[in-house]
PDB file of C-alpha atoms and ligand atoms in Angstrom:
ATOM      1  CA  MET L   1     219.456  33.311  -1.711  1.00  0.00           C
ATOM      2  CA  THR L   2     217.663  30.347  -3.597  1.00  0.00           C
ATOM      3  CA  GLU L   3     215.845  27.700  -1.699  1.00  0.00           C
ATOM      4  CA  PRO L   4     217.812  24.379  -2.372  1.00  0.00           C
ATOM      5  CA  HIS L   5     214.192  22.880  -2.494  1.00  0.00           C
ATOM      6  CA  SER L   6     210.744  24.145  -3.172  1.00  0.00           C
ATOM      7  CA  ARG L   7     208.799  25.802   0.066  1.00  0.00           C
ATOM      8  CA  VAL L   8     205.689  23.930  -0.754  1.00  0.00           C
ATOM      9  CA  ALA L   9     203.192  22.551   1.890  1.00  0.00           C
ATOM     10  CA  ILE L  10     200.005  20.530   2.000  1.00  0.00           C
ATOM     11  CA  VAL L  11     197.926  20.592   4.983  1.00  0.00           C
ATOM     12  CA  THR L  12     194.810  18.286   4.687  1.00  0.00           C
ATOM     13  CA  GLY L  13     191.704  18.697   6.468  1.00  0.00           C
ATOM     14  CA  ALA L  14     192.592  22.466   6.701  1.00  0.00           C
ATOM     15  CA  GLY L  15     188.931  23.293   6.182  1.00  0.00           C
ATOM     16  CA  ARG L  16     188.978  24.223   9.855  1.00  0.00           C
ATOM     17  CA  GLY L  17     190.501  23.476  13.459  1.00  0.00           C
ATOM     18  CA  ILE L  18     194.182  22.329  14.019  1.00  0.00           C
ATOM     19  CA  GLY L  19     194.670  21.986  10.096  1.00  0.00           C
ATOM     20  CA  ALA L  20     193.282  25.668   9.311  1.00  0.00           C
ATOM     21  CA  ALA L  21     195.637  26.707  12.080  1.00  0.00           C
ATOM     22  CA  VAL L  22     198.755  24.837  10.810  1.00  0.00           C
ATOM     23  CA  ALA L  23     198.368  25.954   6.987  1.00  0.00           C
ATOM     24  CA  GLN L  24     198.186  29.630   8.590  1.00  0.00           C
ATOM     25  CA  ARG L  25     201.079  28.716  10.723  1.00  0.00           C
ATOM     26  CA  LEU L  26     202.737  27.228   7.681  1.00  0.00           C
ATOM     27  CA  ALA L  27     201.998  30.135   5.020  1.00  0.00           C
ATOM     28  CA  ALA L  28     203.754  32.845   8.071  1.00  0.00           C
ATOM     29  CA  ASP L  29     206.753  30.531   7.979  1.00  0.00           C
ATOM     30  CA  GLY L  30     207.234  31.065   4.028  1.00  0.00           C
ATOM     31  CA  PHE L  31     205.698  27.925   2.862  1.00  0.00           C
ATOM     32  CA  ALA L  32     203.223  28.083  -0.411  1.00  0.00           C
ATOM     33  CA  VAL L  33     200.475  26.410   0.860  1.00  0.00           C
ATOM     34  CA  GLY L  34     197.890  23.514  -0.667  1.00  0.00           C
ATOM     35  CA  LEU L  35     194.968  23.315   1.811  1.00  0.00           C
ATOM     36  CA  LEU L  36     192.913  20.232   0.917  1.00  0.00           C
ATOM     37  CA  ASP L  37     189.634  19.443   2.794  1.00  0.00           C
ATOM     38  CA  LEU L  38     186.088  17.790   1.915  1.00  0.00           C
ATOM     39  CA  ASP L  39     184.609  21.359   2.182  1.00  0.00           C
ATOM     40  CA  GLU L  40     185.810  23.182  -0.708  1.00  0.00           C
ATOM     41  CA  ALA L  41     184.354  26.486  -0.166  1.00  0.00           C
ATOM     42  CA  ALA L  42     186.067  26.793   3.454  1.00  0.00           C
ATOM     43  CA  VAL L  43     189.380  25.777   2.206  1.00  0.00           C
ATOM     44  CA  LYS L  44     188.962  28.369  -0.866  1.00  0.00           C
ATOM     45  CA  GLN L  45     188.440  30.636   1.780  1.00  0.00           C
ATOM     46  CA  GLY L  46     191.188  29.769   4.063  1.00  0.00           C
ATOM     47  CA  ALA L  47     193.434  30.280   1.285  1.00  0.00           C
ATOM     48  CA  GLU L  48     191.847  33.453   0.409  1.00  0.00           C
ATOM     49  CA  ASP L  49     192.606  34.813   4.000  1.00  0.00           C
ATOM     50  CA  ILE L  50     196.207  33.788   3.296  1.00  0.00           C
ATOM     51  CA  ALA L  51     196.940  35.701   0.423  1.00  0.00           C
ATOM     52  CA  ALA L  52     195.608  38.764   1.986  1.00  0.00           C
ATOM     53  CA  GLY L  53     198.370  38.356   4.573  1.00  0.00           C
ATOM     54  CA  GLY L  54     200.613  38.838   2.057  1.00  0.00           C
ATOM     55  CA  GLY L  55     201.133  34.589   1.889  1.00  0.00           C
ATOM     56  CA  LYS L  56     200.944  32.100  -0.934  1.00  0.00           C
ATOM     57  CA  ALA L  57     198.154  29.562  -1.125  1.00  0.00           C
ATOM     58  CA  ILE L  58     194.899  27.585  -2.997  1.00  0.00           C
ATOM     59  CA  GLY L  59     192.400  25.745  -1.684  1.00  0.00           C
ATOM     60  CA  VAL L  60     191.529  22.270  -3.339  1.00  0.00           C
ATOM     61  CA  GLY L  61     188.326  20.192  -2.508  1.00  0.00           C
ATOM     62  CA  LEU L  62     189.033  16.389  -1.924  1.00  0.00           C
ATOM     63  CA  ASP L  63     188.123  12.998  -0.267  1.00  0.00           C
ATOM     64  CA  VAL L  64     191.421  12.119   1.103  1.00  0.00           C
ATOM     65  CA  SER L  65     190.116   8.522   0.998  1.00  0.00           C
ATOM     66  CA  ASN L  66     189.854   8.582  -2.721  1.00  0.00           C
ATOM     67  CA  THR L  67     192.501   7.885  -4.783  1.00  0.00           C
ATOM     68  CA  GLU L  68     191.858   9.545  -7.886  1.00  0.00           C
ATOM     69  CA  GLN L  69     190.827  12.584  -5.904  1.00  0.00           C
ATOM     70  CA  VAL L  70     194.219  12.731  -4.113  1.00  0.00           C
ATOM     71  CA  GLU L  71     196.511  12.180  -7.250  1.00  0.00           C
ATOM     72  CA  ALA L  72     194.585  15.220  -8.987  1.00  0.00           C
ATOM     73  CA  ALA L  73     194.676  17.123  -5.935  1.00  0.00           C
ATOM     74  CA  VAL L  74     198.403  16.884  -5.282  1.00  0.00           C
ATOM     75  CA  GLN L  75     199.218  17.061  -8.993  1.00  0.00           C
ATOM     76  CA  LYS L  76     197.000  20.653  -8.792  1.00  0.00           C
ATOM     77  CA  VAL L  77     199.197  21.857  -6.299  1.00  0.00           C
ATOM     78  CA  ALA L  78     202.522  21.111  -7.762  1.00  0.00           C
ATOM     79  CA  ASP L  79     201.506  22.473 -10.947  1.00  0.00           C
ATOM     80  CA  GLU L  80     200.248  25.611  -9.265  1.00  0.00           C
ATOM     81  CA  LEU L  81     202.659  26.119  -6.254  1.00  0.00           C
ATOM     82  CA  GLY L  82     205.462  23.800  -7.095  1.00  0.00           C
ATOM     83  CA  PRO L  83     206.227  20.402  -5.862  1.00  0.00           C
ATOM     84  CA  PRO L  84     205.275  20.005  -2.361  1.00  0.00           C
ATOM     85  CA  THR L  85     208.232  19.175   0.281  1.00  0.00           C
ATOM     86  CA  VAL L  86     206.244  19.117   3.056  1.00  0.00           C
ATOM     87  CA  LEU L  87     202.535  16.945   3.785  1.00  0.00           C
ATOM     88  CA  VAL L  88     201.006  17.432   7.033  1.00  0.00           C
ATOM     89  CA  ASN L  89     198.338  14.568   7.026  1.00  0.00           C
ATOM     90  CA  ASN L  90     195.775  16.110   9.190  1.00  0.00           C
ATOM     91  CA  ALA L  91     192.049  15.337   7.976  1.00  0.00           C
ATOM     92  CA  GLY L  92     190.312  13.123  10.328  1.00  0.00           C
ATOM     93  CA  ILE L  93     186.814  11.776  11.682  1.00  0.00           C
ATOM     94  CA  THR L  94     185.316  10.153  14.568  1.00  0.00           C
ATOM     95  CA  ARG L  95     182.472   7.691  14.621  1.00  0.00           C
ATOM     96  CA  ASP L  96     182.441   7.038  18.675  1.00  0.00           C
ATOM     97  CA  ASN L  97     180.365   4.077  19.869  1.00  0.00           C
ATOM     98  CA  LEU L  98     181.194   1.353  22.222  1.00  0.00           C
ATOM     99  CA  ILE L  99     182.011  -1.716  20.192  1.00  0.00           C
ATOM    100  CA  PHE L 100     179.098  -3.730  20.729  1.00  0.00           C
ATOM    101  CA  LYS L 101     176.921  -0.704  19.297  1.00  0.00           C
ATOM    102  CA  MET L 102     179.944  -0.098  16.363  1.00  0.00           C
ATOM    103  CA  THR L 103     179.378  -0.392  12.840  1.00  0.00           C
ATOM    104  CA  ASP L 104     181.002  -1.586   9.852  1.00  0.00           C
ATOM    105  CA  GLN L 105     180.303   1.538   8.761  1.00  0.00           C
ATOM    106  CA  ASP L 106     181.999   3.421  11.690  1.00  0.00           C
ATOM    107  CA  TRP L 107     185.064   1.604  11.603  1.00  0.00           C
ATOM    108  CA  ASP L 108     185.884   1.527   7.756  1.00  0.00           C
ATOM    109  CA  SER L 109     184.862   5.447   7.723  1.00  0.00           C
ATOM    110  CA  VAL L 110     187.286   5.945  10.625  1.00  0.00           C
ATOM    111  CA  LEU L 111     190.398   4.044   9.344  1.00  0.00           C
ATOM    112  CA  GLY L 112     189.840   4.851   5.734  1.00  0.00           C
ATOM    113  CA  VAL L 113     190.149   8.784   6.119  1.00  0.00           C
ATOM    114  CA  HIS L 114     192.974   8.374   8.769  1.00  0.00           C
ATOM    115  CA  LEU L 115     194.852   5.427   7.660  1.00  0.00           C
ATOM    116  CA  LYS L 116     194.172   5.032   4.007  1.00  0.00           C
ATOM    117  CA  GLY L 117     193.649   8.972   3.503  1.00  0.00           C
ATOM    118  CA  SER L 118     197.260   9.223   4.920  1.00  0.00           C
ATOM    119  CA  PHE L 119     198.895   6.554   2.830  1.00  0.00           C
ATOM    120  CA  LEU L 120     197.182   7.901  -0.330  1.00  0.00           C
ATOM    121  CA  MET L 121     198.309  11.663   0.530  1.00  0.00           C
ATOM    122  CA  THR L 122     201.874  10.149   1.668  1.00  0.00           C
ATOM    123  CA  ARG L 123     202.153   8.073  -1.645  1.00  0.00           C
ATOM    124  CA  ALA L 124     201.353  10.746  -3.986  1.00  0.00           C
ATOM    125  CA  VAL L 125     203.454  13.270  -2.127  1.00  0.00           C
ATOM    126  CA  GLN L 126     206.555  11.514  -1.364  1.00  0.00           C
ATOM    127  CA  LYS L 127     207.642  11.392  -5.132  1.00  0.00           C
ATOM    128  CA  HIS L 128     208.030  15.367  -4.986  1.00  0.00           C
ATOM    129  CA  MET L 129     210.284  14.856  -2.123  1.00  0.00           C
ATOM    130  CA  THR L 130     212.623  12.439  -3.085  1.00  0.00           C
ATOM    131  CA  ALA L 131     213.066  14.088  -6.464  1.00  0.00           C
ATOM    132  CA  GLN L 132     214.161  16.842  -4.192  1.00  0.00           C
ATOM    133  CA  LYS L 133     216.403  14.909  -1.901  1.00  0.00           C
ATOM    134  CA  TRP L 134     214.439  16.928   0.649  1.00  0.00           C
ATOM    135  CA  GLY L 135     210.712  16.660   2.666  1.00  0.00           C
ATOM    136  CA  ARG L 136     208.899  16.889   6.029  1.00  0.00           C
ATOM    137  CA  ILE L 137     205.965  14.447   6.787  1.00  0.00           C
ATOM    138  CA  VAL L 138     203.715  15.261   9.913  1.00  0.00           C
ATOM    139  CA  ASN L 139     200.742  12.784  10.760  1.00  0.00           C
ATOM    140  CA  LEU L 140     198.454  13.652  13.521  1.00  0.00           C
ATOM    141  CA  SER L 141     197.987  10.732  15.724  1.00  0.00           C
ATOM    142  CA  SER L 142     196.119  11.490  19.370  1.00  0.00           C
ATOM    143  CA  THR L 143     196.543  10.514  22.845  1.00  0.00           C
ATOM    144  CA  SER L 144     193.704   7.827  22.050  1.00  0.00           C
ATOM    145  CA  ALA L 145     195.928   5.902  20.592  1.00  0.00           C
ATOM    146  CA  LEU L 146     196.795   4.808  23.670  1.00  0.00           C
ATOM    147  CA  GLY L 147     193.201   3.636  24.432  1.00  0.00           C
ATOM    148  CA  ASN L 148     189.984   5.381  24.665  1.00  0.00           C
ATOM    149  CA  ARG L 149     186.461   3.981  26.022  1.00  0.00           C
ATOM    150  CA  GLY L 150     184.043   4.236  22.868  1.00  0.00           C
ATOM    151  CA  GLN L 151     186.688   4.720  20.157  1.00  0.00           C
ATOM    152  CA  VAL L 152     187.714   1.317  19.169  1.00  0.00           C
ATOM    153  CA  ASN L 153     188.162   2.607  15.600  1.00  0.00           C
ATOM    154  CA  TYR L 154     189.690   5.633  16.478  1.00  0.00           C
ATOM    155  CA  SER L 155     192.193   4.809  18.540  1.00  0.00           C
ATOM    156  CA  ALA L 156     193.111   1.617  16.605  1.00  0.00           C
ATOM    157  CA  ALA L 157     193.574   4.494  13.546  1.00  0.00           C
ATOM    158  CA  LYS L 158     195.653   6.626  15.981  1.00  0.00           C
ATOM    159  CA  ALA L 159     197.972   3.945  16.651  1.00  0.00           C
ATOM    160  CA  GLY L 160     198.343   2.978  13.475  1.00  0.00           C
ATOM    161  CA  MET L 161     199.147   6.460  12.390  1.00  0.00           C
ATOM    162  CA  GLN L 162     202.550   5.993  14.601  1.00  0.00           C
ATOM    163  CA  GLY L 163     203.665   2.620  13.059  1.00  0.00           C
ATOM    164  CA  PHE L 164     202.772   4.173   9.594  1.00  0.00           C
ATOM    165  CA  THR L 165     205.336   7.204  10.640  1.00  0.00           C
ATOM    166  CA  LYS L 166     208.177   5.012  12.196  1.00  0.00           C
ATOM    167  CA  THR L 167     207.751   3.168   8.592  1.00  0.00           C
ATOM    168  CA  LEU L 168     208.218   6.061   6.678  1.00  0.00           C
ATOM    169  CA  ALA L 169     210.890   7.280   8.810  1.00  0.00           C
ATOM    170  CA  ILE L 170     212.723   4.282   8.016  1.00  0.00           C
ATOM    171  CA  GLU L 171     212.053   4.003   3.991  1.00  0.00           C
ATOM    172  CA  LEU L 172     212.179   7.541   3.195  1.00  0.00           C
ATOM    173  CA  GLY L 173     215.431   8.728   5.749  1.00  0.00           C
ATOM    174  CA  LYS L 174     217.982   8.457   2.966  1.00  0.00           C
ATOM    175  CA  PHE L 175     216.326  10.246   0.028  1.00  0.00           C
ATOM    176  CA  GLY L 176     216.174  13.281   2.789  1.00  0.00           C
ATOM    177  CA  VAL L 177     213.081  13.038   4.337  1.00  0.00           C
ATOM    178  CA  THR L 178     211.825  12.771   8.198  1.00  0.00           C
ATOM    179  CA  ALA L 179     208.272  11.507   8.806  1.00  0.00           C
ATOM    180  CA  ASN L 180     207.171  12.362  12.847  1.00  0.00           C
ATOM    181  CA  ALA L 181     203.730  12.433  14.597  1.00  0.00           C
ATOM    182  CA  ILE L 182     202.000  14.691  16.657  1.00  0.00           C
ATOM    183  CA  ALA L 183     199.695  12.940  19.219  1.00  0.00           C
ATOM    184  CA  PRO L 184     197.680  15.907  20.384  1.00  0.00           C
ATOM    185  CA  GLY L 185     195.459  15.696  23.734  1.00  0.00           C
ATOM    186  CA  PHE L 186     192.335  17.908  23.712  1.00  0.00           C
ATOM    187  CA  ILE L 187     192.292  20.282  21.777  1.00  0.00           C
ATOM    188  CA  ALA L 188     189.686  22.907  21.148  1.00  0.00           C
ATOM    189  CA  THR L 189     187.991  22.427  17.801  1.00  0.00           C
ATOM    190  CA  GLU L 190     184.810  21.087  16.149  1.00  0.00           C
ATOM    191  CA  MET L 191     185.908  17.518  16.716  1.00  0.00           C
ATOM    192  CA  THR L 192     185.712  18.057  20.426  1.00  0.00           C
ATOM    193  CA  LYS L 193     182.471  20.207  20.329  1.00  0.00           C
ATOM    194  CA  ALA L 194     180.688  17.341  18.715  1.00  0.00           C
ATOM    195  CA  THR L 195     181.531  15.085  21.637  1.00  0.00           C
ATOM    196  CA  ALA L 196     180.436  17.583  24.149  1.00  0.00           C
ATOM    197  CA  ASP L 197     177.269  17.640  22.260  1.00  0.00           C
ATOM    198  CA  ARG L 198     176.723  14.246  22.187  1.00  0.00           C
ATOM    199  CA  VAL L 199     177.218  13.484  25.497  1.00  0.00           C
ATOM    200  CA  GLY L 200     175.139  16.595  26.902  1.00  0.00           C
ATOM    201  CA  VAL L 201     177.351  18.860  28.408  1.00  0.00           C
ATOM    202  CA  SER L 202     177.707  22.145  27.903  1.00  0.00           C
ATOM    203  CA  TRP L 203     181.102  23.514  25.543  1.00  0.00           C
ATOM    204  CA  GLU L 204     182.580  25.210  28.231  1.00  0.00           C
ATOM    205  CA  ASP L 205     181.893  22.972  31.122  1.00  0.00           C
ATOM    206  CA  PHE L 206     183.216  20.167  29.112  1.00  0.00           C
ATOM    207  CA  LYS L 207     186.617  22.062  28.566  1.00  0.00           C
ATOM    208  CA  ALA L 208     186.542  23.409  32.152  1.00  0.00           C
ATOM    209  CA  GLY L 209     186.444  19.499  33.132  1.00  0.00           C
ATOM    210  CA  ALA L 210     188.851  18.325  30.762  1.00  0.00           C
ATOM    211  CA  ALA L 211     191.466  21.422  31.792  1.00  0.00           C
ATOM    212  CA  GLN L 212     191.105  19.770  34.979  1.00  0.00           C
ATOM    213  CA  GLN L 213     192.581  16.381  34.429  1.00  0.00           C
ATOM    214  CA  ILE L 214     195.805  18.389  32.562  1.00  0.00           C
ATOM    215  CA  PRO L 215     198.778  19.118  34.212  1.00  0.00           C
ATOM    216  CA  VAL L 216     199.347  22.596  32.605  1.00  0.00           C
ATOM    217  CA  ALA L 217     195.706  23.112  33.899  1.00  0.00           C
ATOM    218  CA  ARG L 218     194.278  24.322  30.313  1.00  0.00           C
ATOM    219  CA  VAL L 219     193.048  22.796  26.847  1.00  0.00           C
ATOM    220  CA  GLY L 220     194.919  22.806  24.066  1.00  0.00           C
ATOM    221  CA  GLN L 221     193.998  25.364  21.302  1.00  0.00           C
ATOM    222  CA  PRO L 222     195.011  24.603  17.602  1.00  0.00           C
ATOM    223  CA  GLU L 223     197.443  27.190  17.593  1.00  0.00           C
ATOM    224  CA  ASP L 224     199.556  24.714  20.038  1.00  0.00           C
ATOM    225  CA  ILE L 225     199.336  22.100  17.260  1.00  0.00           C
ATOM    226  CA  ALA L 226     200.708  24.443  14.626  1.00  0.00           C
ATOM    227  CA  HIS L 227     203.938  25.477  16.528  1.00  0.00           C
ATOM    228  CA  THR L 228     204.819  22.080  17.123  1.00  0.00           C
ATOM    229  CA  VAL L 229     204.153  21.151  13.489  1.00  0.00           C
ATOM    230  CA  SER L 230     206.313  24.261  12.537  1.00  0.00           C
ATOM    231  CA  PHE L 231     209.301  22.863  14.466  1.00  0.00           C
ATOM    232  CA  LEU L 232     209.057  19.453  12.799  1.00  0.00           C
ATOM    233  CA  VAL L 233     208.776  20.913   9.250  1.00  0.00           C
ATOM    234  CA  SER L 234     211.871  23.362   9.813  1.00  0.00           C
ATOM    235  CA  GLU L 235     215.500  22.892   8.165  1.00  0.00           C
ATOM    236  CA  GLY L 236     216.892  22.145  11.764  1.00  0.00           C
ATOM    237  CA  ALA L 237     214.618  19.477  12.532  1.00  0.00           C
ATOM    238  CA  GLY L 238     216.526  16.887   9.915  1.00  0.00           C
ATOM    239  CA  PHE L 239     217.881  14.755  12.700  1.00  0.00           C
ATOM    240  CA  VAL L 240     214.241  14.299  14.539  1.00  0.00           C
ATOM    241  CA  SER L 241     212.746  11.347  12.570  1.00  0.00           C
ATOM    242  CA  GLY L 242     210.189   8.533  13.742  1.00  0.00           C
ATOM    243  CA  GLN L 243     208.830  10.139  16.918  1.00  0.00           C
ATOM    244  CA  VAL L 244     205.740  11.062  17.764  1.00  0.00           C
ATOM    245  CA  ILE L 245     205.369  13.910  20.154  1.00  0.00           C
ATOM    246  CA  TYR L 246     202.807  14.013  22.317  1.00  0.00           C
ATOM    247  CA  VAL L 247     201.288  17.812  22.671  1.00  0.00           C
ATOM    248  CA  ALA L 248     198.906  17.342  25.427  1.00  0.00           C
ATOM    249  CA  GLY L 249     199.829  19.571  28.508  1.00  0.00           C
ATOM    250  CA  GLY L 250     201.418  16.584  29.968  1.00  0.00           C
ATOM    251  CA  PRO L 251     202.711  13.103  29.790  1.00  0.00           C
ATOM    252  CA  LYS L 252     199.232  12.177  28.552  1.00  0.00           C
ATOM    253  CA  ASP L 253     195.535  13.772  28.431  1.00  0.00           C
TER     254      ASP L 253
HETATM  255  P1  NAP U 301     188.123  19.038  12.796  1.00  0.00           P
HETATM  256  O1  NAP U 301     187.457  20.342  13.495  1.00  0.00           O
HETATM  257  O2  NAP U 301     186.945  17.981  12.813  1.00  0.00           O
HETATM  258  O3  NAP U 301     188.432  19.122  11.011  1.00  0.00           O
HETATM  259  C1  NAP U 301     188.946  17.826  10.507  1.00  0.00           C
HETATM  260  C2  NAP U 301     188.623  18.421   8.932  1.00  0.00           C
HETATM  261  O4  NAP U 301     189.014  17.311   8.346  1.00  0.00           O
HETATM  262  C3  NAP U 301     187.477  18.855   8.873  1.00  0.00           C
HETATM  263  O5  NAP U 301     187.677  20.196   7.941  1.00  0.00           O
HETATM  264  C4  NAP U 301     186.687  18.021   7.685  1.00  0.00           C
HETATM  265  O6  NAP U 301     186.174  18.211   6.377  1.00  0.00           O
HETATM  266  C5  NAP U 301     188.036  17.542   7.036  1.00  0.00           C
HETATM  267  N1  NAP U 301     188.024  15.973   6.678  1.00  0.00           N
HETATM  268  C6  NAP U 301     187.392  14.828   7.319  1.00  0.00           C
HETATM  269  N2  NAP U 301     187.375  13.866   6.488  1.00  0.00           N
HETATM  270  C7  NAP U 301     188.147  13.938   5.248  1.00  0.00           C
HETATM  271  C8  NAP U 301     187.961  13.270   4.404  1.00  0.00           C
HETATM  272  N3  NAP U 301     187.795  12.156   3.861  1.00  0.00           N
HETATM  273  N4  NAP U 301     189.022  14.329   2.982  1.00  0.00           N
HETATM  274  C9  NAP U 301     189.228  15.276   3.506  1.00  0.00           C
HETATM  275  N5  NAP U 301     189.021  15.959   4.492  1.00  0.00           N
HETATM  276  C10 NAP U 301     188.389  15.586   5.184  1.00  0.00           C
HETATM  277  O7  NAP U 301     188.853  18.131  13.622  1.00  0.00           O
HETATM  278  P2  NAP U 301     190.417  18.518  14.400  1.00  0.00           P
HETATM  279  O8  NAP U 301     190.194  18.450  15.839  1.00  0.00           O
HETATM  280  O9  NAP U 301     191.082  20.020  13.789  1.00  0.00           O
HETATM  281  O10 NAP U 301     191.806  17.525  14.368  1.00  0.00           O
HETATM  282  C11 NAP U 301     192.412  17.530  13.082  1.00  0.00           C
HETATM  283  C12 NAP U 301     193.195  15.986  13.153  1.00  0.00           C
HETATM  284  O11 NAP U 301     193.900  16.060  14.674  1.00  0.00           O
HETATM  285  C13 NAP U 301     192.595  15.144  13.083  1.00  0.00           C
HETATM  286  O12 NAP U 301     193.200  13.888  12.739  1.00  0.00           O
HETATM  287  C14 NAP U 301     191.933  14.475  14.351  1.00  0.00           C
HETATM  288  O13 NAP U 301     191.804  13.318  14.507  1.00  0.00           O
HETATM  289  C15 NAP U 301     193.254  15.033  15.342  1.00  0.00           C
HETATM  290  N6  NAP U 301     193.071  14.836  16.787  1.00  0.00           N
HETATM  291  C16 NAP U 301     192.388  16.211  17.224  1.00  0.00           C
HETATM  292  C17 NAP U 301     192.229  15.996  18.397  1.00  0.00           C
HETATM  293  C18 NAP U 301     191.432  17.135  19.157  1.00  0.00           C
HETATM  294  O14 NAP U 301     191.163  17.018  20.418  1.00  0.00           O
HETATM  295  N7  NAP U 301     190.552  18.133  18.340  1.00  0.00           N
HETATM  296  C19 NAP U 301     192.949  15.544  19.454  1.00  0.00           C
HETATM  297  C20 NAP U 301     193.929  14.572  19.074  1.00  0.00           C
HETATM  298  C21 NAP U 301     193.990  14.426  17.446  1.00  0.00           C
HETATM  299  P3  NAP U 301     184.565  18.692   7.041  1.00  0.00           P
HETATM  300  O15 NAP U 301     184.204  19.733   7.711  1.00  0.00           O
HETATM  301  O16 NAP U 301     184.185  18.718   5.397  1.00  0.00           O
HETATM  302  O17 NAP U 301     183.789  17.437   7.890  1.00  0.00           O
END
């Protein structure tokens, strides 16, 4: 049966962690996947791994906060895989510090990658979605959106992602495009491991300490987020839009 729309997904920050797991999951779900990341070698390897498993994927290096690089990467995916109809804005960084020690650069970098990066990516991809009258946008927020010591930049960005998502849902809904946000709690990745290193706690102790605070009594894995993305981009999720789903093993982290 011919699909009514192309099944091509773009995942940013797909070089490792949550983004890599999301890319693998979407490939397993039958999407051709454009893996985008600062780390070009990592996404090229990720695309090869997907191809080795029978899927279709390409890896493209870019900085999501750079307009020209975003436009070029989206065009490359459209040319090589077909017009993208799924976008997962996942690329992210942390530059944690208490506000009295936070630099302009810490603020600009974090807002630049999460908010400007998601804006640039979405602006570039939405024309392919609206042309096909079908699309799914998933933005990565965080439980930090509710406030987290040492993260005024990151929590502002992740709260911003929620407003961004709701407005996309309102503007693009009539074109068959949904937009939702996932707000993960503690997920075991390089990002949380870097926090353990910074506060001088062993990775195993850091995870065990986090698990004690989480109702389901374990930390999250990248696959927990990939599973939620898989649902949100599915055909049947077309009436779910403008929502923030906390995937945190409980009502909060
Ligand atoms: P991660 O392991 O640090 O991976 C993030 C990826 O994004 C890296 O591959 C990184 O590339 C890439 N990236 C960073 N800046 C970029 C840019 N300007 N352009 C393109 N790619 C860029 O992080 P993660 O834990 O998987 O997090 C993924 C997302 O989930 C982030 O938005 C994060 O804020 C969010 N999140 C994570 C958690 C958690 O507990 N882990 C909780 C809530 C929300 P490089 O390796 O080259 O730097």
